[in-house]
Coordinates of C-alpha atoms in Angstrom, one line a residue:
M1 CA -2.0 -10.9 4.8
K2 CA -3.9 -14.1 5.7
A3 CA -5.3 -14.6 9.2
F4 CA -6.2 -18.0 10.8
E5 CA -7.0 -16.5 14.2
P6 CA -8.2 -12.9 14.8
I7 CA -5.5 -10.3 14.2
N8 CA -5.7 -6.5 14.6
V9 CA -4.0 -4.5 11.9
R10 CA -3.5 -0.7 11.7
I11 CA -2.9 0.6 8.2
D12 CA -1.8 4.3 8.3
A13 CA -4.6 5.8 10.5
E14 CA -7.2 3.1 10.0
K15 CA -7.7 0.0 12.2
Y16 CA -8.9 -3.3 10.8
H17 CA -9.9 -6.5 12.6
L18 CA -9.2 -9.7 10.6
T19 CA -11.3 -12.7 11.7
N20 CA -10.6 -16.3 11.0
D21 CA -9.6 -17.1 7.4
Q22 CA -9.8 -13.5 6.2
M23 CA -7.2 -11.9 3.9
I24 CA -6.4 -8.2 3.6
F25 CA -4.6 -6.7 0.6
I26 CA -2.3 -3.7 1.3
G27 CA -0.7 -1.6 -1.4
P28 CA 2.8 -0.2 -1.3
G29 CA 4.0 2.7 0.8
R30 CA 1.6 2.1 3.7
Y31 CA 2.4 2.1 7.4
I32 CA 1.4 -1.3 8.9
E33 CA 1.2 -2.2 12.5
L34 CA 0.1 -5.5 14.1
S35 CA -1.1 -5.2 17.6
N36 CA -2.0 -8.7 18.9
T37 CA 0.4 -11.1 17.1
N38 CA 0.9 -13.2 20.2
A39 CA -2.8 -14.0 20.3
G40 CA -3.4 -14.2 16.6
K41 CA -2.0 -16.5 13.9
G42 CA -1.5 -16.0 10.1
Y43 CA 1.0 -15.1 7.4
A44 CA 2.1 -11.8 5.8
I45 CA 3.2 -12.3 2.2
C46 CA 5.3 -9.5 0.7
F47 CA 6.3 -9.3 -2.9
T48 CA 7.4 -6.7 -5.4
A49 CA 5.6 -5.7 -8.6
A50 CA 8.6 -6.8 -10.5
F51 CA 8.3 -10.3 -9.1
Y52 CA 4.6 -10.7 -10.0
E53 CA 4.0 -8.4 -13.0
R54 CA 5.1 -10.6 -16.0
S55 CA 2.1 -10.3 -18.3
V56 CA -0.9 -8.2 -19.1
E57 CA -3.0 -10.4 -16.9
D58 CA -0.6 -10.0 -14.0
A59 CA -0.6 -6.2 -14.5
A60 CA -4.4 -6.1 -14.4
T61 CA -4.5 -7.9 -11.1
I62 CA -1.7 -6.1 -9.3
N63 CA -2.9 -2.6 -10.5
S64 CA -6.5 -3.3 -9.4
P65 CA -8.5 -2.3 -6.4
L66 CA -6.9 -5.2 -4.6
F67 CA -4.0 -2.9 -3.8
F68 CA -5.0 0.5 -5.2
G69 CA -8.6 0.9 -4.1
E70 CA -9.8 3.7 -1.9
F71 CA -9.5 1.3 1.1
P72 CA -7.6 -1.9 1.7
L73 CA -9.7 -4.9 0.5
L74 CA -10.9 -7.5 3.1
Y75 CA -11.7 -10.9 1.6
G76 CA -12.9 -14.0 3.4
D77 CA -12.7 -17.6 2.2
A78 CA -13.8 -20.1 4.9
S79 CA -12.9 -23.0 2.6
F80 CA -9.2 -22.0 2.5
G81 CA -8.3 -22.5 6.1
E82 CA -5.0 -23.1 7.8
D83 CA -4.5 -26.8 6.8
A84 CA -5.3 -26.0 3.1
F85 CA -3.1 -22.9 3.1
N86 CA -0.2 -24.8 4.6
Q87 CA -0.6 -27.6 2.1
L88 CA -1.1 -25.6 -1.0
I89 CA 1.2 -22.6 -0.3
V90 CA 3.7 -23.1 2.6
D91 CA 4.6 -26.8 1.9
R92 CA 4.9 -26.2 -1.8
L93 CA 7.2 -23.3 -1.3
S94 CA 9.3 -25.3 1.1
R95 CA 9.7 -28.1 -1.4
A96 CA 10.5 -25.8 -4.3
R97 CA 13.1 -24.0 -2.2
M98 CA 15.1 -27.3 -2.0
Q99 CA 15.2 -27.6 -5.8
S100 CA 16.5 -24.5 -7.5
D101 CA 16.0 -20.7 -7.5
R102 CA 14.3 -20.9 -10.9
V103 CA 11.8 -23.6 -9.7
F104 CA 11.2 -21.6 -6.5
E105 CA 10.5 -18.4 -8.4
L106 CA 8.0 -20.2 -10.7
V107 CA 6.2 -21.9 -7.8
A108 CA 6.1 -18.7 -5.7
H109 CA 4.6 -16.8 -8.6
H110 CA 1.9 -19.4 -9.0
C111 CA 1.2 -19.4 -5.3
V112 CA 0.8 -15.6 -5.2
E113 CA -1.4 -15.7 -8.3
S114 CA -3.7 -18.3 -6.7
L115 CA -4.2 -16.0 -3.7
L116 CA -4.9 -12.9 -5.8
L117 CA -7.2 -14.2 -8.5
D118 CA -10.2 -15.2 -6.4
A119 CA -10.1 -11.9 -4.6
Y120 CA -9.6 -10.0 -7.8
H121 CA -12.7 -11.5 -9.4
E122 CA -14.6 -10.8 -6.2
A123 CA -13.6 -7.2 -6.5
A124 CA -14.4 -7.1 -10.2
A125 CA -18.0 -8.4 -9.4
D126 CA -18.5 -5.9 -6.5
S127 CA -20.4 -2.8 -7.7
K128 CA -18.6 -0.8 -5.1
L129 CA -15.2 -1.7 -6.5
Q130 CA -15.6 -1.2 -10.2
L131 CA -12.3 -1.8 -12.0
K132 CA -11.0 1.2 -13.8
S133 CA -9.1 1.6 -17.0
A134 CA -6.0 -0.6 -16.8
T135 CA -4.0 2.1 -18.4
D136 CA -5.0 4.7 -15.9
I137 CA -4.5 2.4 -13.0
G138 CA -1.0 1.4 -14.1
L139 CA -0.1 5.1 -14.5
V140 CA -1.5 6.0 -11.1
N141 CA 0.3 3.0 -9.6
Q142 CA 3.6 4.2 -10.9
F143 CA 2.8 7.7 -9.8
S144 CA 2.0 6.6 -6.3
I145 CA 5.3 4.7 -6.0
L146 CA 7.2 7.8 -7.2
V147 CA 5.4 10.1 -4.8
H148 CA 6.2 7.9 -1.8
K149 CA 9.9 8.0 -2.9
Y150 CA 10.3 11.7 -3.8
C151 CA 7.5 13.7 -2.0
K152 CA 9.9 15.2 0.5
E153 CA 12.0 16.7 -2.4
Y154 CA 9.3 17.3 -5.1
T155 CA 5.7 18.4 -4.6
H156 CA 5.0 19.7 -8.1
V157 CA 2.9 17.5 -10.4
Q158 CA 5.2 18.4 -13.4
F159 CA 8.2 16.5 -11.9
Y160 CA 6.2 13.3 -11.7
A161 CA 4.7 13.8 -15.1
D162 CA 8.2 14.2 -16.5
Q163 CA 9.3 11.0 -14.9
L164 CA 6.3 9.1 -16.3
H165 CA 6.6 10.7 -19.8
V166 CA 3.1 12.2 -19.8
T167 CA 1.7 15.7 -19.4
A168 CA 0.7 17.0 -16.1
R169 CA -2.9 17.2 -17.4
R170 CA -2.9 13.6 -18.4
L171 CA -1.5 12.5 -15.0
T172 CA -4.2 14.5 -13.2
E173 CA -6.9 13.1 -15.4
A174 CA -5.8 9.6 -14.7
C175 CA -5.7 10.3 -10.9
L176 CA -9.2 11.8 -11.0
A177 CA -10.6 8.9 -13.0
T178 CA -9.0 6.2 -10.8
T179 CA -9.1 7.8 -7.3
G180 CA -11.4 10.8 -7.5
K181 CA -8.4 12.9 -6.3
T182 CA -6.1 15.3 -8.3
A183 CA -2.4 14.5 -8.7
K184 CA -1.5 17.4 -6.4
S185 CA -3.8 16.4 -3.6
M186 CA -2.4 12.9 -3.8
I187 CA 1.1 14.3 -3.4
L188 CA 0.1 16.4 -0.4
A189 CA -1.7 13.5 1.2
V190 CA 1.4 11.3 1.1
L191 CA 3.5 14.1 2.4
V192 CA 1.3 14.8 5.4
Q193 CA 0.9 11.1 6.0
Q194 CA 4.7 10.7 6.3
A195 CA 4.9 13.8 8.4
V196 CA 2.3 12.5 10.9
R197 CA 4.1 9.2 11.0
Y198 CA 7.4 10.9 12.0
I199 CA 5.5 12.9 14.7
K200 CA 3.8 9.9 16.2
H201 CA 6.6 7.3 15.9
T202 CA 9.9 9.1 16.4
N203 CA 11.4 11.2 19.2
L204 CA 12.6 13.9 16.7
S205 CA 11.5 17.4 17.6
I206 CA 9.0 19.2 15.4
S207 CA 11.8 21.4 14.1
Q208 CA 13.9 18.3 13.1
I209 CA 10.9 16.7 11.5
S210 CA 10.1 19.8 9.5
Y211 CA 13.7 19.8 8.1
E212 CA 13.4 16.0 7.4
M213 CA 10.2 16.6 5.5
G214 CA 11.9 19.3 3.3
F215 CA 10.5 22.4 4.9
N216 CA 12.9 25.3 5.5
D217 CA 10.8 26.9 8.2
E218 CA 9.2 25.1 11.2
S219 CA 6.2 27.5 11.1
N220 CA 5.5 26.6 7.5
F221 CA 5.5 22.9 8.4
R222 CA 3.1 23.5 11.3
N223 CA 0.8 25.4 9.1
F224 CA 0.9 22.7 6.4
V225 CA 0.0 19.9 8.9
K226 CA -2.8 22.1 10.3
K227 CA -4.2 22.8 6.9
Q228 CA -4.1 19.2 5.7
T229 CA -5.3 17.5 8.9
G230 CA -7.1 20.2 10.9
H231 CA -4.8 19.6 13.8
I232 CA -1.5 21.1 14.9
P233 CA 1.5 18.7 15.1
R234 CA 1.4 18.5 18.9
V235 CA -2.0 16.8 18.8
F236 CA -0.5 13.8 16.9
R237 CA 2.5 13.6 19.3
M238 CA 0.1 13.3 22.3
Q239 CA -2.0 10.5 20.7

């Protein structure tokens, strides 16, 4: 996401304020809410890994702390303002779209790459964002995508290990090396994140949400939310 005027962004439970010419990189499976789009100005660029990940170099970029760090990465570039962005990105994409799908895809890939590379190298140089093993990051990336898709049905590490053709121990080691968290704790974190999202942003009853989240008993669901967050579900509904 690229801002040309201040924009407020909420990503899951965290709030971020983007100032002029800042970018923020957000990984998959996150809840995103913009609160002042009438006052702010910018672009949100969405793409799939399949679109971008064509080579070892691409994989290293997309599986990096840009999208899979502990926190979303904020990156500022005052030299890449609105006029330059429109000329180098928006106008080029508009011209390419008038040619052919193949040309548009090639130009779009190049535009995305140009946005990612500067921030990627900035992250690589930042001692707080040391790049981990590309193999581990790629594995945890795939694991994270699967968890967001299946966590309501499957909470056992072995299921995800089987899908990724590794042992449960290997998956947990990769998660610890990359995020500092176990595979099991990552599964539970996503599950409770989705549960809290249902509580806050739907009118479903707690009983209905517990069923939606794969719990057979409402009391078990309430205990799960309390154990993972320190609060009962009703607290989140009142926020």
